[in-house]
Every structure is written in structure tokens, then in C-alpha cells.
XYZ file of C-alpha atoms in Angstrom:
137
model
C 71.067 69.999 -67.476
C 67.762 71.787 -67.833
C 64.423 70.255 -66.885
C 63.419 70.260 -70.552
C 66.573 68.420 -71.512
C 66.012 65.866 -68.749
C 62.414 65.346 -69.856
C 63.488 65.009 -73.486
C 66.076 62.354 -72.620
C 63.468 60.484 -70.545
C 61.037 60.567 -73.467
C 63.682 59.243 -75.868
C 64.484 56.408 -73.455
C 60.813 55.490 -73.062
C 60.332 55.401 -76.840
C 63.462 53.255 -77.288
C 62.341 50.811 -74.585
C 58.801 50.536 -75.967
C 60.092 50.027 -79.526
C 62.510 47.321 -78.344
C 59.663 45.441 -76.649
C 57.421 45.775 -79.717
C 60.174 44.688 -82.094
C 60.988 41.594 -80.011
C 57.359 40.524 -79.824
C 56.699 41.087 -83.542
C 59.780 39.131 -84.549
C 59.039 36.234 -82.197
C 55.314 35.899 -82.918
C 54.893 37.181 -86.475
C 58.342 37.095 -88.120
C 58.131 40.856 -88.729
C 60.478 43.625 -87.739
C 58.987 46.776 -86.244
C 59.684 48.826 -89.395
C 58.134 46.085 -91.521
C 55.008 46.074 -89.356
C 54.784 49.853 -89.602
C 55.234 49.700 -93.379
C 52.361 47.224 -93.681
C 50.189 49.396 -91.439
C 50.976 52.561 -93.392
C 50.254 50.810 -96.701
C 46.955 49.451 -95.355
C 45.884 52.993 -94.418
C 46.919 54.467 -97.773
C 44.577 54.902 -100.756
C 44.534 51.646 -102.755
C 46.997 50.206 -100.187
C 49.951 51.619 -102.126
C 52.576 54.344 -101.828
C 55.570 55.521 -103.796
C 58.794 54.271 -102.244
C 59.883 57.791 -101.268
C 56.515 58.434 -99.581
C 56.830 55.232 -97.572
C 60.368 56.234 -96.591
C 59.099 59.626 -95.405
C 56.306 58.029 -93.345
C 58.783 55.654 -91.712
C 61.511 58.241 -91.193
C 64.002 56.004 -92.982
C 66.374 56.519 -95.904
C 65.059 55.383 -99.248
C 67.831 52.766 -99.561
C 66.798 51.199 -96.227
C 63.175 51.131 -97.332
C 64.131 49.561 -100.667
C 65.886 46.703 -98.829
C 62.949 46.299 -96.454
C 60.425 46.266 -99.315
C 62.540 43.631 -101.043
C 62.235 41.423 -97.933
C 58.476 42.060 -97.791
C 58.214 41.148 -101.482
C 60.122 37.895 -101.002
C 57.672 37.029 -98.221
C 54.736 37.816 -100.546
C 53.509 40.671 -98.343
C 53.982 43.456 -100.923
C 54.610 43.838 -104.626
C 56.216 46.636 -106.606
C 54.325 48.363 -109.363
C 55.388 51.032 -111.838
C 53.650 54.376 -111.722
C 51.417 54.612 -114.817
C 52.158 58.335 -115.242
C 55.889 58.193 -114.561
C 57.659 54.938 -115.424
C 60.533 55.958 -113.143
C 58.193 55.986 -110.148
C 57.817 52.759 -108.200
C 54.905 51.963 -105.925
C 54.888 49.479 -103.084
C 51.535 47.713 -102.937
C 50.182 45.680 -100.018
C 49.087 42.168 -101.026
C 46.237 40.166 -99.507
C 48.851 38.066 -97.693
C 50.410 41.263 -96.364
C 47.048 42.492 -95.117
C 46.365 39.111 -93.499
C 49.756 39.149 -91.736
C 49.127 42.705 -90.516
C 45.647 41.857 -89.240
C 47.044 38.790 -87.490
C 49.734 40.871 -85.777
C 47.581 43.872 -84.793
C 45.995 42.420 -81.617
C 49.395 41.267 -80.314
C 50.901 44.638 -81.245
C 48.204 46.507 -79.340
C 48.572 44.296 -76.240
C 52.361 44.619 -76.341
C 52.116 48.376 -76.856
C 49.792 48.785 -73.872
C 52.023 46.610 -71.672
C 55.247 48.333 -72.763
C 53.786 51.801 -72.252
C 52.691 50.841 -68.724
C 56.014 49.173 -67.922
C 58.179 52.043 -69.144
C 55.997 54.980 -68.041
C 54.833 55.996 -71.489
C 51.164 55.729 -70.563
C 51.566 58.597 -68.087
C 53.302 60.743 -70.691
C 50.598 60.047 -73.267
C 47.864 60.839 -70.762
C 49.607 64.102 -69.812
C 50.035 64.999 -73.492
C 46.385 64.276 -74.245
C 45.322 66.349 -71.257
C 47.567 69.244 -72.330
C 46.155 69.008 -75.867
C 42.607 69.504 -74.633
C 43.452 72.370 -72.282
């Protein structure tokens, strides 16, 4: 195998390990899956805290059917609502609720601590530092 291929596989493993740690912590402490947390974060950063379903799917790198099921779970928990697009009645928006924002804000400090710890544990902090250094060179 080439050095690039080895490095790529190492990077994939680090990402998988970090995501597993984050997902476990979020589920245990906040009753959120990692994709659900990311969806809430993406919605909170979006104008008016809303996105079309297909835009949310693109941000998450998931199929639209997976996002539809996830949004349904978030809706049942009161963290999001669906709204029809005023210009195109076929378009559906996912909108972050106040409860969704509160759950996100509650989870963010734990997420950041877990992210820092997982990156250190799995070697991702060194890769990020090297990437940042290469980006400024």
C-alpha cells in the first residue's frame, strides 16, 4: 500500500473512533444520536433556524429517506417541526423549535468536551493541528 493510502485509512479510522465516542456520549447524556445532534446544530446555524429537507440531507451527507425518518423522531420529541414552503407547497422545511434549541445548547458543552477527549485519545488532535499548520503555510 502507498503512504497516502495508509494515511487515508488511518484518518478514516480516527474519524470512526471519534464519532463512536461522540455518539455514545450524546445518547447516554442527552438522548440524541450523533446525526440528530448535527441536524439540530445545522438548523441552529441556518437562517431562521430552518432548512428544506433535501438541504439538511446534503449537509448531513445522508439520504433524504434517512433524514425524513430522523426528522420524524425529532418532531415526536418536540425538537423540530415541519413547515410547508410558502412558494412551493411541495417543499417541506424542517424548523428548529425552542425545545430543540434548548436541547442543543444543553448538549454542546458535553459534545465539545467529548470531542476534545476523543480527538486526543485517537490521535485526531495531531492531524487537525498538522492540517491547520499546512493550511497557513
